[in-house]
């Protein structure tokens, strides 16, 4: 089976991990004979695309807008008539065989799903996060990891102000989740939900998703030549979003405790706060900002390992697989799907999330490990990634899934 594959995502540029997966998936399936077609939201940073005039209008929560625009955007969060109308125009011009949905929450909304169902287009969706279960998508609030909304108890989102500590924002998103749950808009219109980690599969089952809707297909990473280790001026690297759930305060404290140089690559809402903390406790941390492909590769080349200190239920982080592909061992928190990707003591090390003392010991241990030992550990991770998480295995599994529908 092949034909036109419609890929849908909120952003049409590489903003975060799910956006990287959106493009990588379309590229991999194109090599298998599928013709790519995209639908997204208009955004000034989007890559140029022939049909971007048919993208949904931009919904932006980070800039000041009028009261009327705020009400309009609030309505689009729950059910975007604009996105549905624009997609209808796109489908009138193209015969689509499969629709693959990535992240559509808030910006596109599930309004497009019944349209696809009505046209008898099978819908596959990848669960990149926990939004289908938890209104704030992270199962994390100021009290830590939280599953209070289980069983449709979305009022807890308002109770704990889970959306940016805002009462009104939490009320809106709780309402969104309640409406989508009551009308079963995802469960009734998504043919198969792809979960990239066994942890997420278990969580979705626990929260009431039917087993026959779930398909475990792990993420994939391209094979790359391994990067040689630097003999001096080494450091441990974090690359990703700078936000609360990533555990970067714990990382900075651990760096200070162990006097281990840590480089942090990325941007995000916690950037200024992390800079201030690093300065305050005199941590040997260097902030690199956002790095694109070649610059990131140079940063990885100078590292002796990478670290992922997350404090939320991570899915199947691509940063771990990318680190392995470069031949770097990984230090990761024992939470969510991270332990599935780290063979403790073999391809990296794990630690209790939120524990700067244990992390400090690991940072010091890895930093002092001879290059030959680090290279062996990174080589084992690279071999495992090539064997288990290669693009061919991914496309074969996805092709098999598409053929079932």
Coordinates of C-alpha atoms in Angstrom, one line a residue:
X1 CA 0.0 0.0 0.0
X2 CA 1.2 3.5 -0.8
X3 CA -0.3 6.8 -1.9
X4 CA -0.6 10.2 -0.3
X5 CA 0.2 10.5 3.4
X6 CA -1.2 13.5 5.1
X7 CA 0.9 14.5 8.1
X8 CA -0.7 16.9 10.6
X9 CA 1.1 18.9 13.3
X10 CA 0.7 22.3 15.0
X11 CA 4.1 23.6 13.8
X12 CA 5.7 23.3 10.4
X13 CA 9.2 23.9 11.6
X14 CA 11.5 22.0 14.1
X15 CA 10.4 23.7 17.3
X16 CA 10.6 20.6 19.6
X17 CA 10.9 16.9 19.7
X18 CA 7.5 16.1 18.3
X19 CA 8.1 18.5 15.4
X20 CA 11.3 16.7 14.6
X21 CA 9.4 13.4 14.6
X22 CA 6.7 14.9 12.3
X23 CA 9.3 15.7 9.6
X24 CA 11.4 12.6 10.1
X25 CA 8.3 10.4 9.9
X26 CA 7.2 12.0 6.6
X27 CA 10.7 11.8 5.2
X28 CA 11.1 8.1 6.1
X29 CA 7.7 7.1 4.7
X30 CA 8.5 9.1 1.5
X31 CA 11.5 6.8 0.9
X32 CA 9.0 3.9 1.2
X33 CA 6.9 5.3 -1.7
X34 CA 4.4 7.5 0.1
X35 CA 3.8 11.0 -1.3
X36 CA 4.0 13.5 1.5
X37 CA 1.2 16.1 2.1
X38 CA 1.3 18.5 5.1
X39 CA -1.3 20.4 7.2
X40 CA -0.3 22.7 10.0
X41 CA -0.8 26.1 11.5
X42 CA 0.5 29.3 10.0
X43 CA 3.6 30.6 11.8
X44 CA 6.3 33.0 10.8
X45 CA 9.0 30.4 11.5
X46 CA 7.4 27.7 9.3
X47 CA 9.4 26.2 6.4
X48 CA 8.0 27.2 3.0
X49 CA 5.5 24.8 1.6
X50 CA 3.4 24.9 -1.6
X51 CA 0.1 24.5 0.3
X52 CA 0.8 26.6 3.4
X53 CA -1.8 29.1 2.3
X54 CA -4.3 26.4 3.3
X55 CA -2.8 26.0 6.8
X56 CA -5.0 27.0 9.8
X57 CA -4.7 30.5 11.0
X58 CA -2.2 31.1 13.8
X59 CA -3.3 30.7 17.4
X60 CA -0.7 32.5 19.6
X61 CA -0.8 32.6 23.4
X62 CA 2.6 34.3 23.9
X63 CA 1.7 37.7 22.5
X64 CA -0.8 40.4 23.6
X65 CA -4.0 40.2 21.7
X66 CA -7.4 42.0 21.9
X67 CA -10.2 40.6 24.0
X68 CA -12.1 39.6 20.9
X69 CA -9.0 37.7 19.7
X70 CA -8.6 36.0 23.0
X71 CA -12.2 34.7 22.9
X72 CA -11.7 33.6 19.3
X73 CA -8.5 31.7 20.2
X74 CA -10.2 30.1 23.3
X75 CA -13.0 28.7 21.0
X76 CA -10.4 27.4 18.6
X77 CA -8.6 25.5 21.4
X78 CA -11.8 23.4 21.9
X79 CA -13.0 23.1 18.3
X80 CA -11.4 25.0 15.5
X81 CA -13.8 25.6 12.6
X82 CA -11.1 27.4 10.8
X83 CA -8.8 24.4 10.8
X84 CA -11.6 22.1 9.7
X85 CA -12.5 24.5 6.8
X86 CA -8.9 24.8 5.6
X87 CA -8.3 21.0 5.7
X88 CA -11.5 20.5 3.8
X89 CA -10.1 22.7 1.0
X90 CA -6.8 20.8 1.0
X91 CA -8.6 17.4 0.8
X92 CA -10.7 18.6 -2.1
X93 CA -7.5 18.9 -4.1
X94 CA -5.8 15.7 -2.9
X95 CA -6.8 12.0 -2.7
X96 CA -5.4 11.0 0.7
X97 CA -4.9 7.4 1.7
X98 CA -3.7 7.8 5.3
X99 CA -3.7 10.7 7.8
X100 CA -1.0 10.7 10.5
X101 CA -1.6 13.1 13.3
X102 CA 1.2 14.4 15.6
X103 CA 0.5 17.3 18.0
X104 CA -2.7 19.2 17.1
X105 CA -3.8 20.2 20.6
X106 CA -4.8 23.9 21.1
X107 CA -3.6 25.2 17.8
X108 CA -5.5 22.9 15.3
X109 CA -7.8 21.0 17.6
X110 CA -9.5 17.6 17.0
X111 CA -12.1 19.4 14.8
X112 CA -10.4 17.9 11.8
X113 CA -10.7 14.3 13.0
X114 CA -14.5 13.7 12.2
X115 CA -13.8 15.3 8.8
X116 CA -11.2 12.6 8.0
X117 CA -13.5 9.9 9.4
X118 CA -16.4 11.1 7.2
X119 CA -14.1 10.8 4.2
X120 CA -13.2 7.3 5.2
X121 CA -9.5 8.3 5.6
X122 CA -7.9 6.1 8.3
X123 CA -6.3 8.2 11.1
X124 CA -3.1 7.2 12.9
X125 CA -1.9 9.3 15.7
X126 CA 1.4 9.3 17.6
X127 CA 1.2 10.0 21.3
X128 CA 4.3 12.2 21.7
X129 CA 3.1 13.3 25.2
X130 CA 0.2 12.7 27.6
X131 CA -2.2 15.4 26.4
X132 CA -4.9 12.7 25.6
X133 CA -4.9 11.8 29.3
X134 CA -3.8 14.9 31.1
X135 CA -5.0 18.5 30.4
X136 CA -1.5 19.9 30.9
X137 CA 0.1 17.1 28.9
X138 CA 2.9 16.4 31.5
X139 CA 1.1 14.9 34.5
X140 CA 3.1 17.4 36.5
X141 CA 2.2 20.3 38.7
X142 CA 3.7 22.3 41.6
X143 CA 3.3 19.2 43.8
X144 CA 5.3 16.9 41.5
X145 CA 4.1 14.1 39.3
X146 CA 0.3 14.0 39.4
X147 CA -2.5 11.7 38.1
X148 CA -5.4 13.5 39.8
X149 CA -7.4 13.9 36.6
X150 CA -7.7 10.1 36.1
X151 CA -11.3 9.0 35.5
X152 CA -12.3 12.4 34.0
X153 CA -11.7 14.4 37.2
X154 CA -10.6 17.4 35.2
X155 CA -11.6 19.9 37.9
X156 CA -8.3 19.1 39.5
X157 CA -6.6 21.0 36.7
X158 CA -8.4 24.1 38.0
X159 CA -7.8 23.2 41.7
X160 CA -4.0 23.0 41.2
X161 CA -3.8 25.7 38.5
X162 CA -1.9 23.3 36.3
X163 CA -1.8 25.5 33.2
X164 CA 0.9 28.1 33.8
X165 CA -0.4 28.7 37.4
X166 CA -3.3 30.5 35.8
X167 CA -6.9 30.0 37.1
X168 CA -8.5 31.1 33.8
X169 CA -6.1 29.2 31.7
X170 CA -6.6 26.1 33.8
X171 CA -10.4 26.5 33.6
X172 CA -10.2 26.7 29.8
X173 CA -8.0 23.7 29.3
X174 CA -10.0 21.6 31.8
X175 CA -13.1 22.5 29.8
X176 CA -11.4 21.5 26.6
X177 CA -10.4 18.1 28.0
X178 CA -13.8 17.5 29.4
X179 CA -15.6 18.3 26.1
X180 CA -13.2 16.1 24.1
X181 CA -13.6 13.3 26.7
X182 CA -17.4 13.5 26.8
X183 CA -17.8 13.3 23.0
X184 CA -15.0 10.8 22.7
X185 CA -13.6 12.7 19.8
X186 CA -10.2 11.1 19.8
X187 CA -11.2 7.5 20.7
X188 CA -14.0 7.5 18.1
X189 CA -11.9 9.0 15.2
X190 CA -8.4 7.7 15.7
X191 CA -8.0 4.3 14.1
X192 CA -4.7 3.5 15.9
X193 CA -2.7 5.3 18.5
X194 CA 1.1 4.8 18.2
X195 CA 2.9 4.8 21.5
X196 CA 6.7 5.0 21.2
X197 CA 7.4 3.5 24.7
X198 CA 6.1 0.6 26.7
X199 CA 5.6 2.9 29.6
X200 CA 3.2 5.1 27.7
X201 CA 1.3 2.0 26.4
X202 CA 0.8 0.8 30.0
X203 CA -0.3 4.3 31.1
X204 CA -2.8 4.6 28.3
X205 CA -4.2 1.2 29.2
X206 CA -4.4 2.1 32.8
X207 CA -6.4 5.3 31.9
X208 CA -9.0 3.4 29.9
X209 CA -7.8 3.3 26.3
X210 CA -8.7 0.0 24.6
X211 CA -5.8 -2.3 23.9
X212 CA -6.8 -2.8 20.3
X213 CA -6.3 0.9 19.6
X214 CA -2.7 1.0 20.9
X215 CA 0.4 0.0 18.8
X216 CA 3.9 0.1 20.2
X217 CA 6.3 1.4 17.6
X218 CA 9.5 2.8 19.1
X219 CA 11.2 6.0 17.7
X220 CA 14.0 5.7 15.2
X221 CA 17.3 7.4 14.7
X222 CA 19.5 7.7 11.6
X223 CA 22.8 5.9 11.6
X224 CA 25.7 8.3 11.9
X225 CA 29.5 8.0 12.0
X226 CA 30.6 7.9 15.7
X227 CA 32.2 11.1 17.0
X228 CA 35.7 10.9 18.5
X229 CA 36.1 11.9 22.1
X230 CA 38.0 15.1 23.0
X231 CA 41.2 14.5 25.1
X232 CA 40.7 17.7 27.1
X233 CA 38.2 20.5 28.0
X234 CA 35.5 17.8 28.3
X235 CA 32.0 18.4 29.7
X236 CA 28.7 16.7 30.1
X237 CA 26.0 17.9 27.7
X238 CA 22.3 18.5 28.0
X239 CA 20.4 19.4 24.8
X240 CA 16.7 20.1 24.7
X241 CA 14.0 22.4 25.9
X242 CA 14.7 24.6 29.0
X243 CA 11.5 24.1 31.0
X244 CA 10.6 23.0 34.5
X245 CA 9.8 19.4 33.7
X246 CA 13.3 18.8 32.3
X247 CA 14.9 18.8 35.8
X248 CA 17.5 21.4 34.9
X249 CA 17.6 23.0 38.4
X250 CA 18.6 19.6 39.7
X251 CA 21.3 19.3 37.0
X252 CA 22.7 22.7 37.8
X253 CA 22.8 22.0 41.5
X254 CA 24.5 18.6 40.8
X255 CA 27.1 20.3 38.6
X256 CA 27.9 22.7 41.4
X257 CA 28.1 19.9 44.0
X258 CA 30.4 17.8 41.9
X259 CA 32.4 20.7 40.2
X260 CA 31.6 19.0 36.9
X261 CA 31.4 21.2 33.8
X262 CA 28.0 21.0 32.2
X263 CA 27.0 22.6 28.9
X264 CA 23.3 23.3 28.3
X265 CA 22.0 23.7 24.7
X266 CA 18.5 24.9 24.0
X267 CA 16.0 27.6 24.8
X268 CA 12.7 27.8 26.7
X269 CA 10.7 29.5 29.3
X270 CA 13.0 28.7 32.2
X271 CA 16.1 30.2 30.5
X272 CA 16.5 33.3 32.6
X273 CA 15.7 31.5 35.9
X274 CA 18.4 28.8 35.1
X275 CA 21.0 31.5 34.3
X276 CA 20.3 33.2 37.6
X277 CA 20.5 29.9 39.6
X278 CA 23.8 29.0 37.9
X279 CA 25.3 32.4 38.7
X280 CA 24.0 32.3 42.3
X281 CA 25.5 28.9 43.2
X282 CA 28.6 29.4 41.0
X283 CA 27.9 26.2 39.0
X284 CA 30.4 25.4 36.2
X285 CA 27.6 25.5 33.7
X286 CA 27.8 27.1 30.2
X287 CA 24.6 28.0 28.3
X288 CA 25.0 27.5 24.5
X289 CA 21.5 28.6 23.4
X290 CA 19.7 26.9 20.6
X291 CA 21.9 24.9 18.3
X292 CA 21.1 23.7 14.8
X293 CA 22.4 20.4 13.3
X294 CA 26.1 21.1 12.7
X295 CA 26.6 23.2 15.9
X296 CA 24.8 20.6 18.0
X297 CA 27.1 17.9 16.5
X298 CA 30.2 19.9 17.5
X299 CA 28.7 20.3 21.0
X300 CA 28.2 16.5 21.2
X301 CA 31.7 15.9 19.9
X302 CA 33.2 17.9 22.8
X303 CA 31.2 16.0 25.4
X304 CA 32.1 12.9 27.3
X305 CA 28.4 12.0 27.8
X306 CA 24.9 13.5 27.6
X307 CA 22.4 13.9 30.4
X308 CA 18.6 13.9 30.6
X309 CA 17.5 14.8 34.2
X310 CA 13.7 14.9 33.5
X311 CA 11.2 15.0 36.3
X312 CA 8.1 14.1 34.4
X313 CA 6.9 11.0 32.5
X314 CA 9.1 11.3 29.5
X315 CA 8.0 9.2 26.5
X316 CA 10.9 7.9 24.4
X317 CA 13.3 10.8 24.2
X318 CA 14.9 11.2 20.8
X319 CA 17.9 12.9 22.5
X320 CA 18.9 9.6 24.0
X321 CA 18.8 7.8 20.7
X322 CA 20.6 10.7 19.0
X323 CA 23.3 10.5 21.7
X324 CA 23.8 6.8 21.1
X325 CA 24.0 7.4 17.3
X326 CA 27.0 9.7 18.0
X327 CA 28.6 7.1 20.3
X328 CA 27.9 8.9 23.6
X329 CA 26.7 7.2 26.8
X330 CA 23.7 8.8 28.5
X331 CA 22.9 9.7 32.1
X332 CA 19.1 9.6 32.6
X333 CA 16.5 9.9 35.3
X334 CA 14.6 6.8 36.3
X335 CA 11.2 8.0 35.2
X336 CA 8.7 7.4 32.4
X337 CA 10.1 5.7 29.3
X338 CA 13.8 6.8 30.0
X339 CA 14.8 3.5 31.7
X340 CA 13.7 1.5 28.7
X341 CA 16.4 3.3 26.6
X342 CA 19.3 3.0 29.1
X343 CA 21.0 -0.3 29.9
X344 CA 22.3 0.8 33.3
X345 CA 26.1 0.4 33.6
X346 CA 26.3 -0.7 29.9
X347 CA 25.1 2.2 27.7
X348 CA 24.8 4.8 30.5
X349 CA 23.5 5.3 34.0
X350 CA 20.2 6.1 35.7
X351 CA 19.4 8.0 38.9
X352 CA 16.5 9.0 41.0
X353 CA 14.7 12.0 39.4
X354 CA 15.1 15.2 41.4
X355 CA 18.1 13.9 43.4
X356 CA 21.0 16.3 42.9
X357 CA 23.3 14.3 45.3
X358 CA 23.0 11.0 43.3
X359 CA 23.2 12.9 40.0
X360 CA 26.3 14.7 41.3
X361 CA 28.0 11.4 42.0
X362 CA 27.3 10.1 38.5
X363 CA 28.5 13.4 36.9
X364 CA 31.8 13.1 38.7
X365 CA 32.1 9.4 38.0
X366 CA 31.5 9.8 34.2
X367 CA 33.7 12.9 34.0
X368 CA 36.6 11.0 35.6
X369 CA 36.1 7.8 33.5
X370 CA 38.9 7.1 31.0
X371 CA 38.0 7.9 27.4
X372 CA 38.5 4.3 26.3
X373 CA 35.8 3.2 28.8
X374 CA 33.4 5.9 27.7
X375 CA 34.0 5.0 24.0
X376 CA 33.2 1.4 24.8
X377 CA 30.0 2.4 26.6
X378 CA 29.0 4.8 23.8
X379 CA 29.8 2.1 21.2
X380 CA 27.4 -0.4 22.9
X381 CA 24.7 2.3 22.9
X382 CA 25.3 3.0 19.2
X383 CA 25.2 -0.7 18.4
X384 CA 21.9 -1.1 20.3
X385 CA 20.4 1.9 18.5
X386 CA 21.4 0.6 15.1
X387 CA 20.0 -2.8 15.9
X388 CA 16.7 -1.9 17.7
X389 CA 15.9 1.7 16.7
X390 CA 16.9 2.0 13.1
X391 CA 14.8 3.7 10.4
X392 CA 14.1 0.5 8.4
X393 CA 12.6 -1.3 11.4
X394 CA 10.5 1.8 12.1
X395 CA 9.2 2.1 8.5
X396 CA 8.5 -1.6 8.3
X397 CA 6.3 -1.4 11.4
X398 CA 4.6 1.7 10.2
X399 CA 4.0 0.3 6.8
X400 CA 2.5 -2.9 8.3
X401 CA 0.2 -0.7 10.4
X402 CA -1.0 1.3 7.4
X403 CA -1.7 -1.8 5.5
X404 CA -4.0 -3.0 8.2
X405 CA -6.2 0.0 7.9

